[in-house]
PDB file of C-alpha atoms in Angstrom:
ATOM      1  CA  MET A1322       8.512  11.680   6.685  1.00  0.00           C
ATOM      2  CA  VAL A1323       5.679  13.837   5.382  1.00  0.00           C
ATOM      3  CA  THR A1324       5.424  14.055   1.589  1.00  0.00           C
ATOM      4  CA  ALA A1325       2.026  15.777   1.323  1.00  0.00           C
ATOM      5  CA  LEU A1326      -0.635  17.443   3.445  1.00  0.00           C
ATOM      6  CA  THR A1327      -4.269  16.608   2.768  1.00  0.00           C
ATOM      7  CA  VAL A1328      -7.705  17.983   3.488  1.00  0.00           C
ATOM      8  CA  GLN A1329      -9.731  14.825   4.004  1.00  0.00           C
ATOM      9  CA  ASP A1330     -12.205  12.985   6.166  1.00  0.00           C
ATOM     10  CA  THR A1331     -13.795   9.552   6.045  1.00  0.00           C
ATOM     11  CA  THR A1332     -15.788  10.475   2.929  1.00  0.00           C
ATOM     12  CA  GLY A1333     -12.886  11.483   0.691  1.00  0.00           C
ATOM     13  CA  VAL A1334      -9.984  13.788  -0.114  1.00  0.00           C
ATOM     14  CA  GLU A1335     -10.803  17.449  -0.770  1.00  0.00           C
ATOM     15  CA  GLY A1336      -7.306  18.775  -1.354  1.00  0.00           C
ATOM     16  CA  VAL A1337      -3.611  17.868  -1.471  1.00  0.00           C
ATOM     17  CA  LEU A1338      -0.624  20.121  -0.811  1.00  0.00           C
ATOM     18  CA  ALA A1339       2.690  18.550  -1.804  1.00  0.00           C
ATOM     19  CA  VAL A1340       5.561  19.199   0.593  1.00  0.00           C
ATOM     20  CA  ASP A1341       8.597  20.851  -0.992  1.00  0.00           C
ATOM     21  CA  ALA A1342      10.993  18.141  -2.196  1.00  0.00           C
ATOM     22  CA  GLY A1343      13.874  19.740  -0.331  1.00  0.00           C
ATOM     23  CA  TRP A1344      11.929  19.442   2.905  1.00  0.00           C
ATOM     24  CA  VAL A1345      11.131  15.812   2.111  1.00  0.00           C
ATOM     25  CA  ALA A1346      14.818  15.084   1.634  1.00  0.00           C
ATOM     26  CA  ASP A1347      15.812  17.018   4.756  1.00  0.00           C
ATOM     27  CA  GLN A1348      13.326  15.060   6.881  1.00  0.00           C
ATOM     28  CA  ALA A1349      14.725  11.763   5.639  1.00  0.00           C
ATOM     29  CA  ARG A1350      18.380  12.701   5.927  1.00  0.00           C
ATOM     30  CA  ALA A1351      17.949  14.024   9.474  1.00  0.00           C
ATOM     31  CA  LEU A1352      16.474  10.746  10.658  1.00  0.00           C
ATOM     32  CA  LEU A1353      18.747   8.466   8.671  1.00  0.00           C
ATOM     33  CA  GLU A1354      21.852  10.171  10.026  1.00  0.00           C
ATOM     34  CA  ASP A1355      20.598   9.668  13.584  1.00  0.00           C
ATOM     35  CA  ILE A1356      18.677   6.387  13.767  1.00  0.00           C
ATOM     36  CA  PRO A1357      19.317   2.970  12.147  1.00  0.00           C
ATOM     37  CA  VAL A1358      16.453   2.087   9.796  1.00  0.00           C
ATOM     38  CA  ALA A1359      15.488  -1.536   9.081  1.00  0.00           C
ATOM     39  CA  VAL A1360      12.938  -0.929   6.308  1.00  0.00           C
ATOM     40  CA  PHE A1361      11.482   1.872   4.181  1.00  0.00           C
ATOM     41  CA  LYS A1362       7.718   2.148   3.606  1.00  0.00           C
ATOM     42  CA  PHE A1363       6.117   4.700   1.267  1.00  0.00           C
ATOM     43  CA  GLY A1364       2.541   5.543   0.338  1.00  0.00           C
ATOM     44  CA  MET A1365       1.322   8.795  -1.217  1.00  0.00           C
ATOM     45  CA  LEU A1366       4.315  10.695  -2.609  1.00  0.00           C
ATOM     46  CA  GLY A1367       2.929  14.141  -3.469  1.00  0.00           C
ATOM     47  CA  SER A1368       4.941  15.233  -6.511  1.00  0.00           C
ATOM     48  CA  VAL A1369       7.433  14.217  -9.179  1.00  0.00           C
ATOM     49  CA  GLU A1370      10.102  16.211  -7.345  1.00  0.00           C
ATOM     50  CA  ALA A1371       9.442  14.319  -4.106  1.00  0.00           C
ATOM     51  CA  ILE A1372       9.628  10.996  -5.966  1.00  0.00           C
ATOM     52  CA  ALA A1373      13.019  11.983  -7.378  1.00  0.00           C
ATOM     53  CA  ALA A1374      14.264  13.042  -3.932  1.00  0.00           C
ATOM     54  CA  ILE A1375      13.070   9.813  -2.330  1.00  0.00           C
ATOM     55  CA  ALA A1376      14.615   7.688  -5.088  1.00  0.00           C
ATOM     56  CA  GLU A1377      17.968   9.411  -4.589  1.00  0.00           C
ATOM     57  CA  ILE A1378      17.875   8.832  -0.831  1.00  0.00           C
ATOM     58  CA  VAL A1379      16.905   5.157  -0.881  1.00  0.00           C
ATOM     59  CA  ALA A1380      19.571   4.496  -3.507  1.00  0.00           C
ATOM     60  CA  ASP A1381      22.102   5.194  -0.740  1.00  0.00           C
ATOM     61  CA  TYR A1382      20.667   2.300   1.303  1.00  0.00           C
ATOM     62  CA  PRO A1383      20.384  -0.626  -1.135  1.00  0.00           C
ATOM     63  CA  GLU A1384      20.494  -3.156   1.729  1.00  0.00           C
ATOM     64  CA  VAL A1385      17.305  -1.728   3.328  1.00  0.00           C
ATOM     65  CA  PRO A1386      14.037  -3.307   2.051  1.00  0.00           C
ATOM     66  CA  LEU A1387      11.529  -0.914   0.488  1.00  0.00           C
ATOM     67  CA  VAL A1388       7.765  -1.503   0.841  1.00  0.00           C
ATOM     68  CA  PHE A1389       5.741   0.680  -1.521  1.00  0.00           C
ATOM     69  CA  ASP A1390       1.957   1.110  -1.333  1.00  0.00           C
ATOM     70  CA  PRO A1391       1.236   3.122  -4.520  1.00  0.00           C
ATOM     71  CA  VAL A1392      -1.540   5.497  -3.449  1.00  0.00           C
ATOM     72  CA  LEU A1393      -2.881   6.751  -6.787  1.00  0.00           C
ATOM     73  CA  ALA A1394      -6.471   7.666  -5.875  1.00  0.00           C
ATOM     74  CA  SER A1395      -8.768   7.967  -2.874  1.00  0.00           C
ATOM     75  CA  GLY A1396     -11.440   5.407  -2.080  1.00  0.00           C
ATOM     76  CA  ARG A1397     -14.102   7.494  -3.848  1.00  0.00           C
ATOM     77  CA  GLY A1398     -11.845   8.096  -6.864  1.00  0.00           C
ATOM     78  CA  ASP A1399     -10.107  11.403  -6.095  1.00  0.00           C
ATOM     79  CA  GLN A1400      -6.912  11.349  -8.182  1.00  0.00           C
ATOM     80  CA  LEU A1401      -3.750  11.625  -6.077  1.00  0.00           C
ATOM     81  CA  ALA A1402      -1.165  10.929  -8.788  1.00  0.00           C
ATOM     82  CA  ASP A1403      -1.036  12.167 -12.390  1.00  0.00           C
ATOM     83  CA  GLU A1404       0.596  10.445 -15.356  1.00  0.00           C
ATOM     84  CA  GLU A1405       3.867  12.324 -14.886  1.00  0.00           C
ATOM     85  CA  MET A1406       4.078  10.998 -11.320  1.00  0.00           C
ATOM     86  CA  ILE A1407       3.302   7.464 -12.476  1.00  0.00           C
ATOM     87  CA  ASP A1408       6.075   7.720 -15.051  1.00  0.00           C
ATOM     88  CA  ALA A1409       8.503   8.878 -12.347  1.00  0.00           C
ATOM     89  CA  ILE A1410       7.418   6.026 -10.062  1.00  0.00           C
ATOM     90  CA  SER A1411       7.985   3.513 -12.851  1.00  0.00           C
ATOM     91  CA  HIS A1412      11.458   4.728 -13.728  1.00  0.00           C
ATOM     92  CA  LEU A1413      12.832   5.836 -10.355  1.00  0.00           C
ATOM     93  CA  LEU A1414      11.146   3.863  -7.557  1.00  0.00           C
ATOM     94  CA  LEU A1415       9.990   0.527  -8.950  1.00  0.00           C
ATOM     95  CA  PRO A1416      13.566  -0.618  -9.692  1.00  0.00           C
ATOM     96  CA  GLN A1417      14.368  -0.112  -6.000  1.00  0.00           C
ATOM     97  CA  THR A1418      11.189  -1.646  -4.555  1.00  0.00           C
ATOM     98  CA  THR A1419      11.336  -4.883  -2.591  1.00  0.00           C
ATOM     99  CA  ILE A1420       7.553  -5.345  -2.527  1.00  0.00           C
ATOM    100  CA  LEU A1421       4.806  -3.320  -4.182  1.00  0.00           C
ATOM    101  CA  THR A1422       1.284  -3.601  -2.680  1.00  0.00           C
ATOM    102  CA  PRO A1423      -1.251  -2.237  -5.210  1.00  0.00           C
ATOM    103  CA  ASN A1424      -4.919  -3.066  -5.429  1.00  0.00           C
ATOM    104  CA  SER A1425      -6.182  -4.346  -8.774  1.00  0.00           C
ATOM    105  CA  LEU A1426      -7.069  -0.852 -10.034  1.00  0.00           C
ATOM    106  CA  GLU A1427      -3.633   0.503  -9.149  1.00  0.00           C
ATOM    107  CA  VAL A1428      -1.698  -2.412 -10.613  1.00  0.00           C
ATOM    108  CA  ARG A1429      -3.488  -2.013 -13.952  1.00  0.00           C
ATOM    109  CA  ARG A1430      -2.857   1.725 -14.012  1.00  0.00           C
ATOM    110  CA  LEU A1431       0.839   1.207 -13.277  1.00  0.00           C
ATOM    111  CA  ALA A1432       1.284  -1.629 -15.784  1.00  0.00           C
ATOM    112  CA  MET A1433      -0.913  -0.743 -18.765  1.00  0.00           C
ATOM    113  CA  ASP A1434       0.630   0.804 -21.854  1.00  0.00           C
ATOM    114  CA  ASP A1435      -0.703   2.468 -24.977  1.00  0.00           C
ATOM    115  CA  ASP A1436      -0.556  -0.757 -26.975  1.00  0.00           C
ATOM    116  CA  ASP A1437      -3.075  -2.555 -24.738  1.00  0.00           C
ATOM    117  CA  GLU A1438      -6.449  -2.918 -26.439  1.00  0.00           C
ATOM    118  CA  ASP A1439      -7.883  -4.721 -23.412  1.00  0.00           C
ATOM    119  CA  ALA A1440      -7.004  -4.583 -19.731  1.00  0.00           C
ATOM    120  CA  PRO A1441      -4.206  -7.083 -19.001  1.00  0.00           C
ATOM    121  CA  THR A1442      -4.717  -9.783 -16.404  1.00  0.00           C
ATOM    122  CA  LEU A1443      -3.505  -9.135 -12.882  1.00  0.00           C
ATOM    123  CA  ALA A1444      -0.793 -11.755 -13.362  1.00  0.00           C
ATOM    124  CA  GLU A1445       0.412  -9.993 -16.515  1.00  0.00           C
ATOM    125  CA  CYS A1446       0.405  -6.639 -14.715  1.00  0.00           C
ATOM    126  CA  ALA A1447       2.523  -8.110 -11.940  1.00  0.00           C
ATOM    127  CA  ARG A1448       4.892  -9.655 -14.494  1.00  0.00           C
ATOM    128  CA  ARG A1449       5.376  -6.270 -16.176  1.00  0.00           C
ATOM    129  CA  LEU A1450       6.097  -4.493 -12.899  1.00  0.00           C
ATOM    130  CA  ILE A1451       8.592  -7.164 -11.900  1.00  0.00           C
ATOM    131  CA  ALA A1452      10.218  -6.786 -15.316  1.00  0.00           C
ATOM    132  CA  ALA A1453      10.470  -3.049 -14.517  1.00  0.00           C
ATOM    133  CA  GLY A1454      12.568  -3.893 -11.474  1.00  0.00           C
ATOM    134  CA  THR A1455      10.225  -4.546  -8.554  1.00  0.00           C
ATOM    135  CA  GLU A1456      11.213  -7.725  -6.704  1.00  0.00           C
ATOM    136  CA  HIS A1457       7.709  -8.720  -5.530  1.00  0.00           C
ATOM    137  CA  VAL A1458       4.151  -7.564  -6.166  1.00  0.00           C
ATOM    138  CA  LEU A1459       1.256  -8.281  -3.803  1.00  0.00           C
ATOM    139  CA  VAL A1460      -1.986  -7.584  -5.685  1.00  0.00           C
ATOM    140  CA  THR A1461      -4.982  -7.157  -3.376  1.00  0.00           C
ATOM    141  CA  GLY A1462      -8.319  -8.249  -4.788  1.00  0.00           C
ATOM    142  CA  THR A1463     -10.984  -6.199  -3.032  1.00  0.00           C
ATOM    143  CA  HIS A1464     -12.156  -4.543  -6.260  1.00  0.00           C
ATOM    144  CA  GLU A1465     -12.477  -7.768  -8.229  1.00  0.00           C
ATOM    145  CA  GLY A1466     -15.944  -8.738  -6.966  1.00  0.00           C
ATOM    146  CA  THR A1467     -15.009 -12.337  -6.195  1.00  0.00           C
ATOM    147  CA  PRO A1468     -16.931 -14.176  -3.436  1.00  0.00           C
ATOM    148  CA  GLN A1469     -13.789 -14.070  -1.310  1.00  0.00           C
ATOM    149  CA  VAL A1470     -11.034 -11.460  -1.383  1.00  0.00           C
ATOM    150  CA  ILE A1471      -8.013 -13.041  -3.060  1.00  0.00           C
ATOM    151  CA  ASN A1472      -4.605 -11.455  -2.491  1.00  0.00           C
ATOM    152  CA  THR A1473      -1.824 -12.808  -4.692  1.00  0.00           C
ATOM    153  CA  LEU A1474       1.934 -12.484  -4.213  1.00  0.00           C
ATOM    154  CA  TYR A1475       4.134 -12.604  -7.303  1.00  0.00           C
ATOM    155  CA  GLY A1476       7.902 -12.836  -7.677  1.00  0.00           C
ATOM    156  CA  GLY A1477      10.399 -13.259 -10.485  1.00  0.00           C
ATOM    157  CA  SER A1478       9.319 -16.861 -11.085  1.00  0.00           C
ATOM    158  CA  GLY A1479       5.581 -16.058 -11.091  1.00  0.00           C
ATOM    159  CA  GLN A1480       2.931 -16.593  -8.435  1.00  0.00           C
ATOM    160  CA  ILE A1481       4.310 -17.362  -4.981  1.00  0.00           C
ATOM    161  CA  ARG A1482       1.108 -17.620  -2.967  1.00  0.00           C
ATOM    162  CA  ALA A1483      -2.577 -16.661  -3.030  1.00  0.00           C
ATOM    163  CA  ASP A1484      -4.569 -16.085   0.149  1.00  0.00           C
ATOM    164  CA  LYS A1485      -8.369 -16.005   0.386  1.00  0.00           C
ATOM    165  CA  TRP A1486     -10.202 -13.958   3.005  1.00  0.00           C
ATOM    166  CA  GLU A1487     -13.824 -13.541   3.992  1.00  0.00           C
ATOM    167  CA  ARG A1488     -15.283 -10.555   2.157  1.00  0.00           C
ATOM    168  CA  LEU A1489     -16.620  -8.368   4.959  1.00  0.00           C
ATOM    169  CA  PRO A1490     -19.272  -5.748   4.202  1.00  0.00           C
ATOM    170  CA  GLY A1491     -18.495  -2.064   3.805  1.00  0.00           C
ATOM    171  CA  SER A1492     -15.384  -0.174   2.758  1.00  0.00           C
ATOM    172  CA  TYR A1493     -12.392   1.102   4.675  1.00  0.00           C
ATOM    173  CA  HIS A1494     -10.181   4.157   4.985  1.00  0.00           C
ATOM    174  CA  GLY A1495      -6.681   3.093   5.997  1.00  0.00           C
ATOM    175  CA  SER A1496      -6.566  -0.615   5.296  1.00  0.00           C
ATOM    176  CA  GLY A1497      -4.106  -0.579   2.395  1.00  0.00           C
ATOM    177  CA  CYS A1498      -1.568   1.369   4.425  1.00  0.00           C
ATOM    178  CA  THR A1499      -2.261  -0.920   7.388  1.00  0.00           C
ATOM    179  CA  LEU A1500      -1.341  -3.907   5.239  1.00  0.00           C
ATOM    180  CA  ALA A1501       1.798  -2.304   3.801  1.00  0.00           C
ATOM    181  CA  SER A1502       2.910  -1.071   7.234  1.00  0.00           C
ATOM    182  CA  ALA A1503       2.390  -4.523   8.722  1.00  0.00           C
ATOM    183  CA  ILE A1504       4.504  -6.082   5.958  1.00  0.00           C
ATOM    184  CA  ALA A1505       7.207  -3.492   6.634  1.00  0.00           C
ATOM    185  CA  ALA A1506       7.128  -4.226  10.376  1.00  0.00           C
ATOM    186  CA  ASN A1507       7.401  -7.961   9.731  1.00  0.00           C
ATOM    187  CA  LEU A1508      10.380  -7.487   7.412  1.00  0.00           C
ATOM    188  CA  ALA A1509      12.040  -5.255   9.997  1.00  0.00           C
ATOM    189  CA  ASN A1510      11.599  -8.084  12.507  1.00  0.00           C
ATOM    190  CA  GLY A1511      13.388 -10.552  10.275  1.00  0.00           C
ATOM    191  CA  LEU A1512      10.579 -12.429   8.514  1.00  0.00           C
ATOM    192  CA  ASP A1513      11.064 -13.390   4.891  1.00  0.00           C
ATOM    193  CA  ILE A1514       8.751 -11.960   2.231  1.00  0.00           C
ATOM    194  CA  GLU A1515       6.288 -14.845   2.167  1.00  0.00           C
ATOM    195  CA  GLU A1516       5.924 -14.987   5.955  1.00  0.00           C
ATOM    196  CA  ALA A1517       5.729 -11.185   6.207  1.00  0.00           C
ATOM    197  CA  VAL A1518       2.927 -11.049   3.645  1.00  0.00           C
ATOM    198  CA  ARG A1519       0.920 -13.883   5.207  1.00  0.00           C
ATOM    199  CA  ASP A1520       1.137 -12.554   8.767  1.00  0.00           C
ATOM    200  CA  ALA A1521       0.398  -8.980   7.649  1.00  0.00           C
ATOM    201  CA  GLN A1522      -2.794 -10.106   5.916  1.00  0.00           C
ATOM    202  CA  GLU A1523      -3.961 -11.872   9.068  1.00  0.00           C
ATOM    203  CA  TYR A1524      -3.275  -8.757  11.146  1.00  0.00           C
ATOM    204  CA  THR A1525      -5.066  -6.511   8.634  1.00  0.00           C
ATOM    205  CA  TRP A1526      -8.117  -8.766   8.432  1.00  0.00           C
ATOM    206  CA  GLN A1527      -8.417  -8.798  12.224  1.00  0.00           C
ATOM    207  CA  ALA A1528      -8.080  -5.002  12.341  1.00  0.00           C
ATOM    208  CA  LEU A1529     -10.850  -4.642   9.760  1.00  0.00           C
ATOM    209  CA  ALA A1530     -13.116  -7.159  11.469  1.00  0.00           C
ATOM    210  CA  ALA A1531     -12.793  -5.058  14.637  1.00  0.00           C
ATOM    211  CA  GLY A1532     -13.199  -1.785  12.745  1.00  0.00           C
ATOM    212  CA  TYR A1533     -15.732   0.979  13.241  1.00  0.00           C
ATOM    213  CA  ARG A1534     -17.307   3.955  11.487  1.00  0.00           C
ATOM    214  CA  PRO A1535     -16.414   7.224  13.265  1.00  0.00           C
ATOM    215  CA  GLY A1536     -17.996   9.579  10.719  1.00  0.00           C
ATOM    216  CA  MET A1537     -20.325   9.630   7.733  1.00  0.00           C
ATOM    217  CA  GLY A1538     -17.992   7.892   5.284  1.00  0.00           C
ATOM    218  CA  GLN A1539     -15.813   4.822   5.323  1.00  0.00           C
ATOM    219  CA  HIS A1540     -15.035   2.618   8.284  1.00  0.00           C
ATOM    220  CA  VAL A1541     -11.538   2.624   9.774  1.00  0.00           C
ATOM    221  CA  PRO A1542      -9.576  -0.419  10.992  1.00  0.00           C
ATOM    222  CA  ASP A1543      -8.952  -0.894  14.700  1.00  0.00           C
ATOM    223  CA  ARG A1544      -5.210  -1.491  14.681  1.00  0.00           C
ATOM    224  CA  PHE A1545      -5.163  -2.036  18.438  1.00  0.00           C
ATOM    225  CA  PHE A1546      -7.740  -4.837  18.440  1.00  0.00           C
ATOM    226  CA  TRP A1547      -5.119  -7.133  19.993  1.00  0.00           C
ATOM    227  CA  ALA A1548      -4.770  -4.901  23.075  1.00  0.00           C
ATOM    228  CA  ARG A1549      -8.469  -4.893  23.993  1.00  0.00           C
ATOM    229  CA  GLU A1550      -9.749  -7.432  26.479  1.00  0.00           C
ATOM    230  CA  GLU A1551     -13.298  -7.010  25.246  1.00  0.00           C
ATOM    231  CA  PRO A1552     -14.027  -6.087  21.585  1.00  0.00           C
ATOM    232  CA  GLU A1553     -15.665  -2.671  21.367  1.00  0.00           C
ATOM    233  CA  HIS A1554     -16.957  -3.040  17.829  1.00  0.00           C
ATOM    234  CA  ASP A1555     -19.100  -5.537  15.961  1.00  0.00           C
ATOM    235  CA  ALA A1556     -17.029  -7.455  13.407  1.00  0.00           C
ATOM    236  CA  GLY A1557     -20.133  -7.578  11.201  1.00  0.00           C
ATOM    237  CA  ALA A1558     -19.748  -3.849  10.580  1.00  0.00           C
ATOM    238  CA  ALA A1559     -16.249  -4.273   9.161  1.00  0.00           C
ATOM    239  CA  GLY A1560     -15.193  -3.694   5.577  1.00  0.00           C
ATOM    240  CA  ALA A1561     -13.420  -5.742   2.948  1.00  0.00           C
ATOM    241  CA  ILE A1562      -9.837  -6.705   3.615  1.00  0.00           C
ATOM    242  CA  CYS A1563      -7.059  -4.626   2.098  1.00  0.00           C
ATOM    243  CA  ARG A1564      -9.413  -1.871   1.024  1.00  0.00           C
ATOM    244  CA  ASP A1565      -7.677   1.295  -0.147  1.00  0.00           C
ATOM    245  CA  PRO A1566      -6.139   3.540   2.500  1.00  0.00           C
ATOM    246  CA  ARG A1567      -7.864   6.539   1.086  1.00  0.00           C
TER     247      ARG A1567
END
């Protein structure tokens, strides 16, 4: 379902028009009353009203896993969610989320509070979000400047796994949503969380390594790399794994 319309290209987001919350709900209800759904996946949500509508709908399907990629800003820093929206996410959606897939900037923004004098560690951020109701948090490490990109999955008992990936040059538009969508597809196909996360990272890395730059801004992943007999793009031009989808 469409929650917002954007004016954007590979360089950034120029404008956002939130879809009326009633329309958001109508889109979801029409599909859910017609087609069985194995998993929910959300990204940019558009408005507080849309968040409330979505939270009400998914509450009717507690058995369906929910994958949430919290799109809070574009790759160049355009803000796509204000503090009121973050508050609504925290109270209405996080308690229903099976797995949250923020990058390190997003996880700190979601988890920090007014009492923090210094930025909390990524592990502490994940712990706070799990305490808020999220079952699992996969923190992607593109922004951390480590030699390799380290993506870490947390659950109620702490860290579950950490995966290291070659840090490819450049930056990407669409990789965070590629990762979250791949996790959702794996869950829909019956994989458990740990397997879904591991296989989705492999798929995303391959899509980025085969990516290309169609305009003057960020590269985009080639999600159909697996269907091509001969690679069309140089993997050396790819961008870092799990880069923001903005």
